[in-house]
Short mmCIF file of C-alpha atoms in Angstrom, two decimals:
data_model
loop_
_atom_site.label_atom_id
_atom_site.label_comp_id
_atom_site.label_asym_id
_atom_site.label_seq_id
_atom_site.Cartn_x
_atom_site.Cartn_y
_atom_site.Cartn_z
CA MET A 1 -14.70 7.00 1.70
CA PRO A 2 -17.82 7.77 3.36
CA MET A 3 -18.15 5.56 6.58
CA ILE A 4 -21.34 4.49 7.84
CA GLN A 5 -22.23 2.68 11.07
CA ALA A 6 -25.70 1.77 12.29
CA ASP A 7 -26.18 0.24 15.85
CA ILE A 8 -29.63 -1.32 16.02
CA ARG A 9 -31.37 -3.92 18.30
CA ARG A 10 -31.32 -7.55 16.99
CA GLY A 11 -34.36 -9.08 15.80
CA ARG A 12 -34.78 -7.76 12.04
CA THR A 13 -35.15 -10.09 9.32
CA PRO A 14 -32.18 -10.66 7.07
CA GLN A 15 -34.05 -9.00 4.41
CA GLN A 16 -34.79 -6.04 6.64
CA ARG A 17 -31.04 -5.66 7.52
CA ASP A 18 -29.89 -6.16 3.77
CA GLN A 19 -32.52 -3.41 2.75
CA LEU A 20 -31.19 -1.06 5.57
CA ILE A 21 -27.68 -1.31 4.84
CA ARG A 22 -28.46 -0.94 1.05
CA ASP A 23 -30.54 2.07 1.41
CA LEU A 24 -28.19 3.70 3.66
CA THR A 25 -25.45 3.29 1.27
CA ARG A 26 -27.57 4.36 -1.40
CA ILE A 27 -28.73 7.68 0.34
CA VAL A 28 -24.98 8.33 1.03
CA HIS A 29 -24.32 8.13 -2.66
CA GLU A 30 -26.91 10.29 -3.79
CA VAL A 31 -26.98 12.94 -1.36
CA THR A 32 -22.88 13.34 -1.03
CA GLY A 33 -22.11 12.45 -4.53
CA ALA A 34 -19.46 9.70 -3.57
CA PRO A 35 -18.93 7.05 -6.00
CA MET A 36 -20.87 3.83 -4.83
CA ASP A 37 -17.35 1.98 -4.74
CA THR A 38 -16.03 4.21 -2.17
CA ILE A 39 -18.77 3.94 0.51
CA ALA A 40 -18.36 1.42 3.53
CA ALA A 41 -21.04 0.34 5.87
CA VAL A 42 -21.72 -1.83 8.80
CA VAL A 43 -24.73 -2.90 11.02
CA ARG A 44 -24.34 -4.11 14.38
CA GLU A 45 -26.80 -5.94 15.99
CA LEU A 46 -27.37 -5.70 19.93
CA PRO A 47 -29.73 -6.98 22.65
CA GLY A 48 -32.31 -4.71 23.55
CA ALA A 49 -31.08 -4.41 27.06
CA ALA A 50 -27.45 -3.36 25.63
CA THR A 51 -29.09 -0.12 24.52
CA TYR A 52 -30.80 2.80 26.38
CA GLU A 53 -32.81 5.78 25.31
CA ALA A 54 -34.73 7.97 27.74
CA GLY A 55 -32.44 6.34 30.73
CA THR A 56 -34.33 3.00 30.33
CA PRO A 57 -33.18 0.00 28.66
CA SER A 58 -34.72 -0.50 25.06
CA PRO A 59 -37.38 -3.64 24.76
CA GLU A 60 -36.62 -6.21 22.32
CA TYR A 61 -37.77 -5.46 18.82
CA VAL A 62 -41.64 -6.81 18.43
CA PRO A 63 -42.71 -6.51 14.73
CA GLY A 64 -46.00 -5.44 14.11
CA ALA A 65 -47.53 -4.62 10.55
CA GLY A 66 -45.00 -3.51 8.03
CA GLY A 67 -42.12 -4.13 10.36
CA ILE A 68 -43.18 -1.43 12.79
CA ASP A 69 -41.58 -1.84 15.96
CA LEU A 70 -44.20 -2.35 18.51
CA ALA A 71 -42.47 -2.67 21.58
CA ALA A 72 -40.30 0.75 20.95
CA LEU A 73 -43.46 2.62 20.17
CA ALA A 74 -45.36 1.44 23.37
CA GLU A 75 -42.41 2.51 25.46
CA LEU A 76 -42.31 5.91 23.81
CA ASN A 77 -45.86 6.52 24.04
CA ALA A 78 -45.56 5.70 27.95
CA ARG A 79 -43.01 8.24 28.27
CA ARG A 80 -44.99 10.77 26.73
CA ARG A 81 -48.02 10.26 28.84
CA GLN A 82 -45.66 10.34 31.85
CA ALA A 83 -44.51 13.63 30.43
CA GLY A 84 -47.93 14.84 29.84
CA GLN A 85 -48.77 14.21 33.59
CA ARG A 86 -45.84 15.93 34.66
CA MET B 1 -32.63 3.87 19.58
CA PRO B 2 -30.91 3.28 16.12
CA MET B 3 -27.72 5.04 16.29
CA ILE B 4 -26.29 6.19 13.20
CA GLN B 5 -22.84 7.59 12.72
CA ALA B 6 -21.58 8.84 9.23
CA ASP B 7 -17.87 9.82 8.54
CA ILE B 8 -17.59 12.05 5.60
CA ARG B 9 -14.93 14.25 4.06
CA ARG B 10 -15.86 18.07 4.61
CA GLY B 11 -16.88 20.32 1.78
CA ARG B 12 -20.77 19.33 1.40
CA THR B 13 -23.09 22.31 1.69
CA PRO B 14 -25.04 22.60 4.89
CA GLN B 15 -28.03 21.60 2.77
CA GLN B 16 -26.35 18.45 1.59
CA ARG B 17 -25.61 17.62 5.24
CA ASP B 18 -29.04 18.22 6.31
CA GLN B 19 -30.50 16.03 3.58
CA LEU B 20 -27.88 13.37 4.40
CA ILE B 21 -28.80 13.03 7.95
CA ARG B 22 -32.41 13.27 7.37
CA ASP B 23 -32.58 10.83 4.87
CA LEU B 24 -30.37 8.38 6.82
CA THR B 25 -32.68 9.04 9.63
CA ARG B 26 -35.89 8.30 7.53
CA ILE B 27 -34.34 5.16 5.91
CA VAL B 28 -33.66 3.64 9.46
CA HIS B 29 -37.31 4.46 10.26
CA GLU B 30 -39.03 2.88 7.33
CA VAL B 31 -36.75 -0.10 7.03
CA THR B 32 -36.25 -1.15 10.89
CA GLY B 33 -39.74 0.01 12.17
CA ALA B 34 -38.11 2.37 15.06
CA PRO B 35 -40.17 5.21 15.70
CA MET B 36 -38.72 8.72 14.43
CA ASP B 37 -38.27 10.00 17.93
CA THR B 38 -36.03 7.02 19.01
CA ILE B 39 -33.43 7.49 16.46
CA ALA B 40 -30.04 9.55 16.97
CA ALA B 41 -27.63 10.42 14.03
CA VAL B 42 -24.49 12.42 13.80
CA VAL B 43 -22.42 13.26 10.69
CA ARG B 44 -18.76 13.84 11.33
CA GLU B 45 -16.87 15.97 8.90
CA LEU B 46 -13.24 15.23 8.28
CA PRO B 47 -10.30 16.79 6.32
CA GLY B 48 -9.64 14.55 3.00
CA ALA B 49 -6.11 13.57 4.01
CA ALA B 50 -7.67 12.13 7.52
CA THR B 51 -9.39 9.39 5.61
CA TYR B 52 -8.13 6.66 3.36
CA GLU B 53 -9.30 4.39 1.16
CA ALA B 54 -7.53 1.79 -0.88
CA GLY B 55 -4.39 2.72 0.84
CA THR B 56 -4.29 6.50 -0.51
CA PRO B 57 -5.68 9.54 1.21
CA SER B 58 -8.86 10.50 -0.06
CA PRO B 59 -8.74 13.88 -2.35
CA GLU B 60 -10.60 17.03 -0.69
CA TYR B 61 -14.52 16.93 -1.94
CA VAL B 62 -14.73 18.60 -5.60
CA PRO B 63 -18.36 18.88 -6.65
CA GLY B 64 -19.44 18.47 -9.95
CA ALA B 65 -22.93 18.46 -11.59
CA GLY B 66 -25.57 17.34 -9.09
CA GLY B 67 -23.14 17.50 -6.29
CA ILE B 68 -21.05 14.26 -7.89
CA ASP B 69 -17.66 13.83 -6.08
CA LEU B 70 -15.43 14.53 -9.31
CA ALA B 71 -12.24 14.05 -7.15
CA ALA B 72 -13.18 10.62 -5.59
CA LEU B 73 -14.55 9.64 -9.05
CA ALA B 74 -11.11 10.48 -10.73
CA GLU B 75 -9.25 8.61 -8.10
CA LEU B 76 -11.59 5.56 -8.46
CA ASN B 77 -11.00 5.40 -11.96
CA ALA B 78 -7.20 5.80 -11.91
CA ARG B 79 -7.21 2.83 -9.52
CA ARG B 80 -9.37 0.81 -11.78
CA ARG B 81 -7.06 1.74 -14.77
CA GLN B 82 -4.00 0.38 -12.77
CA ALA B 83 -5.86 -2.65 -11.79
CA GLY B 84 -6.89 -3.44 -15.38
CA GLN B 85 -3.12 -2.94 -16.33
CA ARG B 86 -1.74 -5.32 -13.81
CA MET C 1 -15.01 -4.04 3.88
CA PRO C 2 -12.44 -3.50 7.12
CA MET C 3 -13.18 -0.36 8.60
CA ILE C 4 -10.59 1.36 10.82
CA GLN C 5 -11.05 4.28 13.08
CA ALA C 6 -8.44 6.04 14.94
CA ASP C 7 -9.13 8.58 17.68
CA ILE C 8 -5.68 10.51 18.50
CA ARG C 9 -5.12 13.66 20.14
CA ARG C 10 -4.19 16.59 17.66
CA GLY C 11 -0.40 17.97 17.10
CA ARG C 12 0.92 15.21 14.95
CA THR C 13 2.58 16.54 11.75
CA PRO C 14 0.71 16.06 8.53
CA GLN C 15 3.44 13.34 7.70
CA GLN C 16 2.76 11.38 10.91
CA ARG C 17 -0.88 11.46 10.32
CA ASP C 18 -0.36 10.35 6.82
CA GLN C 19 2.09 7.42 7.80
CA LEU C 20 -0.33 6.22 10.61
CA ILE C 21 -3.31 5.97 8.30
CA ARG C 22 -1.23 4.49 5.77
CA ASP C 23 0.36 1.83 7.92
CA LEU C 24 -2.94 0.99 9.59
CA THR C 25 -4.25 0.03 6.31
CA ARG C 26 -1.26 -1.66 5.15
CA ILE C 27 -1.54 -3.86 8.52
CA VAL C 28 -5.12 -4.76 8.02
CA HIS C 29 -4.40 -5.58 4.43
CA GLU C 30 -1.35 -8.09 5.14
CA VAL C 31 -2.74 -9.63 8.28
CA THR C 32 -6.73 -10.14 7.13
CA GLY C 33 -5.91 -10.63 3.55
CA ALA C 34 -8.49 -7.89 2.58
CA PRO C 35 -7.80 -6.36 -0.69
CA MET C 36 -6.29 -2.74 -0.25
CA ASP C 37 -9.18 -1.42 -2.19
CA THR C 38 -11.78 -2.35 0.36
CA ILE C 39 -10.20 -0.91 3.54
CA ALA C 40 -11.43 2.26 4.73
CA ALA C 41 -10.01 4.22 7.29
CA VAL C 42 -10.42 7.26 9.22
CA VAL C 43 -8.18 9.50 11.83
CA ARG C 44 -10.07 11.86 13.97
CA GLU C 45 -7.94 14.33 16.23
CA LEU C 46 -9.04 15.76 19.40
CA PRO C 47 -7.86 18.32 21.71
CA GLY C 48 -5.99 16.60 24.65
CA ALA C 49 -8.43 17.73 27.11
CA ALA C 50 -11.18 15.86 25.27
CA THR C 51 -9.44 12.59 25.89
CA TYR C 52 -8.92 10.98 29.32
CA GLU C 53 -7.02 7.84 30.33
CA ALA C 54 -6.51 6.75 33.83
CA GLY C 55 -9.29 9.24 34.94
CA THR C 56 -7.29 12.12 33.95
CA PRO C 57 -7.30 14.35 30.93
CA SER C 58 -4.73 13.57 28.58
CA PRO C 59 -2.18 16.32 28.13
CA GLU C 60 -1.29 18.04 24.68
CA TYR C 61 1.18 16.23 22.52
CA VAL C 62 4.81 17.18 23.03
CA PRO C 63 6.91 15.53 20.57
CA GLY C 64 10.59 14.69 21.61
CA ALA C 65 13.11 12.69 19.51
CA GLY C 66 11.69 10.65 16.94
CA GLY C 67 8.18 12.02 17.46
CA ILE C 68 7.81 10.18 20.81
CA ASP C 69 5.28 11.88 22.91
CA LEU C 70 6.92 13.05 25.95
CA ALA C 71 3.85 14.73 27.88
CA ALA C 72 2.12 11.40 27.67
CA LEU C 73 5.17 9.62 28.80
CA ALA C 74 5.54 12.00 31.82
CA GLU C 75 1.97 11.31 32.74
CA LEU C 76 2.24 7.65 32.48
CA ASN C 77 5.45 7.61 34.55
CA ALA C 78 3.90 9.87 37.15
CA ARG C 79 1.14 7.60 37.60
CA ARG C 80 3.24 4.41 37.99
CA ARG C 81 5.28 6.20 40.63
CA GLN C 82 2.20 6.92 42.59
CA ALA C 83 1.00 3.27 42.20
CA GLY C 84 4.46 2.23 43.44
CA GLN C 85 4.02 4.21 46.48
CA ARG C 86 0.49 2.87 47.39
CA MET D 1 -4.84 7.57 24.92
CA PRO D 2 -4.97 6.57 21.03
CA MET D 3 -8.13 4.58 20.48
CA ILE D 4 -8.21 2.15 17.54
CA GLN D 5 -11.29 0.45 16.36
CA ALA D 6 -11.47 -2.18 13.62
CA ASP D 7 -14.81 -3.47 12.42
CA ILE D 8 -13.66 -6.73 10.30
CA ARG D 9 -15.77 -9.62 8.88
CA ARG D 10 -15.74 -12.97 11.03
CA GLY D 11 -13.61 -16.03 10.19
CA ARG D 12 -9.92 -15.05 10.85
CA THR D 13 -8.40 -17.35 12.93
CA PRO D 14 -7.46 -16.39 16.60
CA GLN D 15 -3.68 -15.95 15.50
CA GLN D 16 -4.86 -13.46 12.57
CA ARG D 17 -7.04 -11.52 15.04
CA ASP D 18 -4.27 -11.22 17.65
CA GLN D 19 -1.66 -10.35 14.95
CA LEU D 20 -4.19 -7.47 13.63
CA ILE D 21 -4.72 -5.75 16.79
CA ARG D 22 -1.10 -6.14 18.14
CA ASP D 23 0.31 -4.73 14.68
CA LEU D 24 -2.34 -1.98 14.80
CA THR D 25 -1.23 -1.14 18.41
CA ARG D 26 2.42 -1.20 17.59
CA ILE D 27 1.95 1.07 14.44
CA VAL D 28 0.18 3.55 16.50
CA HIS D 29 2.94 3.52 19.08
CA GLU D 30 5.74 3.98 16.41
CA VAL D 31 4.28 6.34 14.35
CA THR D 32 2.54 8.73 16.82
CA GLY D 33 4.99 8.32 19.81
CA ALA D 34 2.29 7.56 22.21
CA PRO D 35 3.57 5.03 24.98
CA MET D 36 2.50 1.58 24.46
CA ASP D 37 0.34 1.61 27.75
CA THR D 38 -1.91 4.55 26.75
CA ILE D 39 -3.02 2.74 23.59
CA ALA D 40 -6.52 0.82 23.60
CA ALA D 41 -7.80 -1.09 20.72
CA VAL D 42 -10.78 -3.28 19.83
CA VAL D 43 -11.59 -5.42 17.05
CA ARG D 44 -15.26 -6.13 16.40
CA GLU D 45 -16.09 -9.21 13.90
CA LEU D 46 -19.14 -9.27 11.97
CA PRO D 47 -21.24 -11.41 9.63
CA GLY D 48 -20.36 -10.61 5.89
CA ALA D 49 -23.92 -9.84 5.32
CA ALA D 50 -23.76 -7.10 8.04
CA THR D 51 -21.15 -5.13 6.07
CA TYR D 52 -21.48 -3.49 2.49
CA GLU D 53 -19.08 -1.93 0.19
CA ALA D 54 -19.70 -0.55 -2.93
CA GLY D 55 -23.50 -1.05 -2.29
CA THR D 56 -23.50 -4.96 -2.02
CA PRO D 57 -23.22 -7.00 1.03
CA SER D 58 -19.64 -8.33 1.60
CA PRO D 59 -19.28 -11.96 0.99
CA GLU D 60 -18.16 -14.20 3.76
CA TYR D 61 -14.28 -14.38 4.31
CA VAL D 62 -12.85 -17.31 2.34
CA PRO D 63 -9.32 -17.48 3.13
CA GLY D 64 -6.63 -18.54 0.31
CA ALA D 65 -2.69 -18.66 0.35
CA GLY D 66 -1.33 -16.47 3.07
CA GLY D 67 -4.72 -15.56 4.32
CA ILE D 68 -5.65 -13.73 1.30
CA ASP D 69 -9.29 -13.00 1.24
CA LEU D 70 -10.34 -14.95 -1.92
CA ALA D 71 -13.98 -14.04 -1.82
CA ALA D 72 -13.39 -10.29 -1.35
CA LEU D 73 -10.74 -10.59 -4.08
CA ALA D 74 -13.35 -11.89 -6.52
CA GLU D 75 -15.98 -9.65 -6.01
CA LEU D 76 -13.61 -6.53 -6.40
CA ASN D 77 -12.49 -8.05 -9.56
CA ALA D 78 -15.97 -8.44 -10.89
CA ARG D 79 -16.98 -4.78 -9.89
CA ARG D 80 -13.75 -3.70 -11.74
CA ARG D 81 -14.73 -5.83 -14.95
CA GLN D 82 -18.23 -4.44 -14.81
CA ALA D 83 -16.80 -0.76 -14.36
CA GLY D 84 -14.50 -1.58 -17.51
CA GLN D 85 -17.56 -2.51 -19.61
CA ARG D 86 -19.44 0.57 -18.60
CA MET E 1 -28.79 13.81 21.13
CA PRO E 2 -25.68 12.87 23.27
CA MET E 3 -24.84 9.41 21.72
CA ILE E 4 -22.74 7.21 24.30
CA GLN E 5 -20.94 4.16 23.11
CA ALA E 6 -19.11 2.06 25.60
CA ASP E 7 -17.04 -1.07 24.39
CA ILE E 8 -16.20 -3.50 27.53
CA ARG E 9 -15.29 -7.10 27.54
CA ARG E 10 -17.79 -9.75 28.03
CA GLY E 11 -18.43 -11.26 31.36
CA ARG E 12 -20.32 -8.79 33.76
CA THR E 13 -23.64 -9.61 35.13
CA PRO E 14 -26.84 -8.29 33.31
CA GLN E 15 -27.29 -6.19 36.51
CA GLN E 16 -23.81 -4.65 35.97
CA ARG E 17 -24.58 -4.07 32.53
CA ASP E 18 -27.81 -2.43 33.08
CA GLN E 19 -26.44 -0.27 35.77
CA LEU E 20 -23.60 0.77 33.80
CA ILE E 21 -25.73 2.00 30.81
CA ARG E 22 -28.17 3.52 33.12
CA ASP E 23 -25.54 5.32 35.11
CA LEU E 24 -23.64 6.62 32.00
CA THR E 25 -27.16 8.04 30.79
CA ARG E 26 -27.76 9.90 34.42
CA ILE E 27 -24.22 11.25 34.11
CA VAL E 28 -24.67 12.78 30.66
CA HIS E 29 -27.84 14.07 31.72
CA GLU E 30 -26.69 15.66 34.99
CA VAL E 31 -23.28 17.20 33.36
CA THR E 32 -24.56 18.27 30.04
CA GLY E 33 -27.99 19.19 30.85
CA ALA E 34 -29.29 17.12 28.01
CA PRO E 35 -32.73 15.89 28.58
CA MET E 36 -33.09 12.26 29.54
CA ASP E 37 -35.26 11.54 26.47
CA THR E 38 -32.68 12.91 24.23
CA ILE E 39 -29.90 10.52 25.20
CA ALA E 40 -29.05 7.22 23.35
CA ALA E 41 -26.53 4.77 24.54
CA VAL E 42 -25.13 1.44 23.92
CA VAL E 43 -22.87 -1.12 25.21
CA ARG E 44 -21.06 -3.60 23.10
CA GLU E 45 -19.50 -6.77 24.79
CA LEU E 46 -16.37 -8.17 23.36
CA PRO E 47 -14.11 -11.47 24.22
CA GLY E 48 -11.08 -10.23 25.85
CA ALA E 49 -8.88 -11.33 23.13
CA ALA E 50 -10.79 -8.90 20.85
CA THR E 51 -9.61 -6.01 23.03
CA TYR E 52 -6.05 -4.75 23.56
CA GLU E 53 -4.28 -2.30 25.84
CA ALA E 54 -0.34 -1.68 26.40
CA GLY E 55 0.17 -4.03 23.54
CA THR E 56 -0.99 -7.14 24.81
CA PRO E 57 -4.69 -8.80 24.71
CA SER E 58 -6.91 -8.12 27.67
CA PRO E 59 -7.58 -11.34 29.72
CA GLU E 60 -11.22 -12.45 30.19
CA TYR E 61 -13.08 -10.62 33.17
CA VAL E 62 -12.56 -12.30 36.46
CA PRO E 63 -14.63 -10.73 38.96
CA GLY E 64 -13.25 -10.58 42.80
CA ALA E 65 -15.01 -8.62 45.81
CA GLY E 66 -17.69 -5.85 44.76
CA GLY E 67 -16.96 -6.84 41.00
CA ILE E 68 -13.62 -5.66 40.91
CA ASP E 69 -11.66 -6.84 37.77
CA LEU E 70 -9.13 -9.24 39.36
CA ALA E 71 -7.63 -10.58 36.04
CA ALA E 72 -7.24 -6.75 34.44
CA LEU E 73 -5.75 -5.43 37.96
CA ALA E 74 -3.19 -8.31 37.94
CA GLU E 75 -2.07 -7.53 34.44
CA LEU E 76 -1.86 -3.78 35.16
CA ASN E 77 0.10 -4.46 38.14
CA ALA E 78 2.67 -6.77 36.33
CA ARG E 79 3.11 -4.07 33.62
CA ARG E 80 3.80 -1.55 36.52
CA ARG E 81 6.19 -3.99 37.78
CA GLN E 82 7.86 -4.54 34.68
CA ALA E 83 8.29 -0.70 34.14
CA GLY E 84 9.67 -0.30 37.58
CA GLN E 85 12.53 -2.82 36.65
CA ARG E 86 13.36 -0.94 33.38
CA MET F 1 -9.76 -1.52 28.45
CA PRO F 2 -13.13 -0.25 28.78
CA MET F 3 -13.43 2.48 25.80
CA ILE F 4 -16.14 5.27 25.99
CA GLN F 5 -17.15 7.38 23.06
CA ALA F 6 -19.32 10.45 23.63
CA ASP F 7 -20.62 12.60 20.72
CA ILE F 8 -22.26 15.75 22.18
CA ARG F 9 -23.21 19.12 20.86
CA ARG F 10 -20.62 21.60 21.23
CA GLY F 11 -21.15 24.64 23.57
CA ARG F 12 -20.57 22.97 26.83
CA THR F 13 -17.62 24.75 28.97
CA PRO F 14 -14.56 23.36 29.38
CA GLN F 15 -15.56 22.63 33.15
CA GLN F 16 -18.61 20.57 31.82
CA ARG F 17 -16.55 18.71 29.32
CA ASP F 18 -13.98 17.76 32.03
CA GLN F 19 -16.66 16.67 34.53
CA LEU F 20 -18.37 14.51 32.00
CA ILE F 21 -15.41 12.58 30.73
CA ARG F 22 -14.03 12.03 34.51
CA ASP F 23 -17.44 11.02 35.58
CA LEU F 24 -18.10 8.74 32.80
CA THR F 25 -14.58 7.23 33.44
CA ARG F 26 -15.22 6.79 37.41
CA ILE F 27 -18.98 5.21 36.52
CA VAL F 28 -16.96 2.69 34.13
CA HIS F 29 -14.59 1.85 37.15
CA GLU F 30 -17.18 1.60 39.72
CA VAL F 31 -19.80 -0.52 37.83
CA THR F 32 -17.28 -2.68 35.73
CA GLY F 33 -14.56 -3.23 38.52
CA ALA F 34 -12.03 -1.95 35.84
CA PRO F 35 -8.84 -0.38 36.94
CA MET F 36 -8.83 3.28 36.19
CA ASP F 37 -5.53 2.95 34.34
CA THR F 38 -7.17 0.67 31.85
CA ILE F 39 -10.11 2.94 30.86
CA ALA F 40 -10.15 5.27 27.90
CA ALA F 41 -12.43 7.92 26.98
CA VAL F 42 -13.07 10.70 24.13
CA VAL F 43 -15.69 13.48 23.84
CA ARG F 44 -16.36 14.54 20.28
CA GLU F 45 -18.15 17.82 19.92
CA LEU F 46 -20.32 18.62 17.11
CA PRO F 47 -22.34 21.43 15.73
CA GLY F 48 -25.95 21.12 16.47
CA ALA F 49 -26.92 20.78 12.82
CA ALA F 50 -24.43 17.78 12.48
CA THR F 51 -26.92 15.86 14.98
CA TYR F 52 -30.22 14.67 14.56
CA GLU F 53 -32.81 13.14 16.72
CA ALA F 54 -36.45 12.51 16.04
CA GLY F 55 -35.72 13.34 12.42
CA THR F 56 -34.81 16.80 13.06
CA PRO F 57 -31.32 18.66 13.31
CA SER F 58 -30.76 19.32 17.23
CA PRO F 59 -30.56 23.12 17.89
CA GLU F 60 -27.31 24.61 19.19
CA TYR F 61 -26.94 24.09 23.11
CA VAL F 62 -28.48 26.97 24.98
CA PRO F 63 -27.49 26.72 28.62
CA GLY F 64 -29.94 27.70 31.33
CA ALA F 65 -29.77 27.44 35.10
CA GLY F 66 -27.39 24.58 36.40
CA GLY F 67 -26.49 24.21 32.55
CA ILE F 68 -29.58 22.81 31.75
CA ASP F 69 -30.05 22.51 27.85
CA LEU F 70 -33.13 24.94 27.19
CA ALA F 71 -33.14 24.42 23.37
CA ALA F 72 -33.21 20.56 23.53
CA LEU F 73 -35.76 20.94 26.11
CA ALA F 74 -37.99 23.13 24.12
CA GLU F 75 -37.69 21.00 21.08
CA LEU F 76 -38.59 17.89 23.12
CA ASN F 77 -41.66 19.58 24.68
CA ALA F 78 -42.72 20.85 21.05
CA ARG F 79 -42.42 17.21 19.73
CA ARG F 80 -44.42 15.78 22.69
CA ARG F 81 -47.18 18.53 22.10
CA GLN F 82 -47.37 17.59 18.71
CA ALA F 83 -47.51 13.65 19.53
CA GLY F 84 -50.44 14.67 21.91
CA GLN F 85 -52.17 16.34 19.29
CA ARG F 86 -51.94 13.35 16.83
#
């Protein structure tokens, strides 16, 4: 019965979404020992502005090399610089 | 911001739970490109009887070799046999 | 794949919880047409004080005749009377 | 306060969705004894490819007689045949 | 790590949604003491007909003065009148 | 109908939990205009090790002055220092 829910920002390719949900299911199977047939999973995709972290809205996904999330990375680094200056 | 929720039955070792949540986070990082620092995950553990699949309560987790879930597997096989006879 | 989650207050009997999850699954099967084997459901039970409605903490479950939730009913009626006087 | 969440694949008629959420609410009322006015419920509808079971993406909903989910049924039967041959 | 999820009906302005998620995050920070950088939040917006309370589908959001939800208020008042007559 | 879910680590006082859920409900009321009577909220409390952020398990809550979460803050700062050295 393991039940997996992932809320992510929109913008990934269908291939990324497919790989995400497939790999999440496989991990649950391997680590918990639950049979594949008993694992359910959903991915819900949201606009960036409907998700927050660190008190600010998330930027939309901007993929870089290898699918890396350039926008989220830039924001994380900005937060770290700010934190370093406090 | 990816937000991961896993509802599983209780009974896994702390090591299994730890590996589960660590691997789920890693997969999300690798596949969506989101920075590790922006991924949040929870594992909620429930009594077997509080979870259902295929219309019957899940048995409690009974680990076999390599952590395989013997009870869930037995139940899945019973369902398949029943379906085969219909 | 329908995935059903119910958060309720603690205090129901195992029979009530069992009937709840069984009936929720059956309803989903009958109304959506999804095969029973593809429906996953969980019931999570919480202390009353961890749940709110109408801006006040829920009382603990106090079962009356037929399992009716006397405490929640009393609180609902008190809210209605208050609303009627405004 | 019971809080009910259903994640299903898209494609049901408004009538099916309406009946689903109405019946889920009624079941919770009847089984837990909670007053109708205190029960909240949501149905979230997702593309088939955003949901997985048994390690493969769910097909889109293909309604047959009485709303039965022909696509999910076909896939479940294929999995059972495969399992029977192993 | 606090993880906040809000399911609301669609129809709020981007400013309302932004303020909602920002204020939810701030409250969690102030009350639980968790650092802002560790709080994740999502708002999911749904059609009125996909959400129920008190056993009937929610009306779509109809904003009045100050953003007050006129449609939900009218329905709540109708339920109270009905309850008062019983 | 707004439906609010908060997953936090265990360890807050009943007063903190009560204030959290009360304030979350009030914010939703003020910002979305939904009547108080139509807002449902739950707080689920989890062991630190059942929650992850940034790829590592969360420490248990260690309250400092004003309820500030000393353990999460220490971990966040350690992550920032590490990031600064990369």
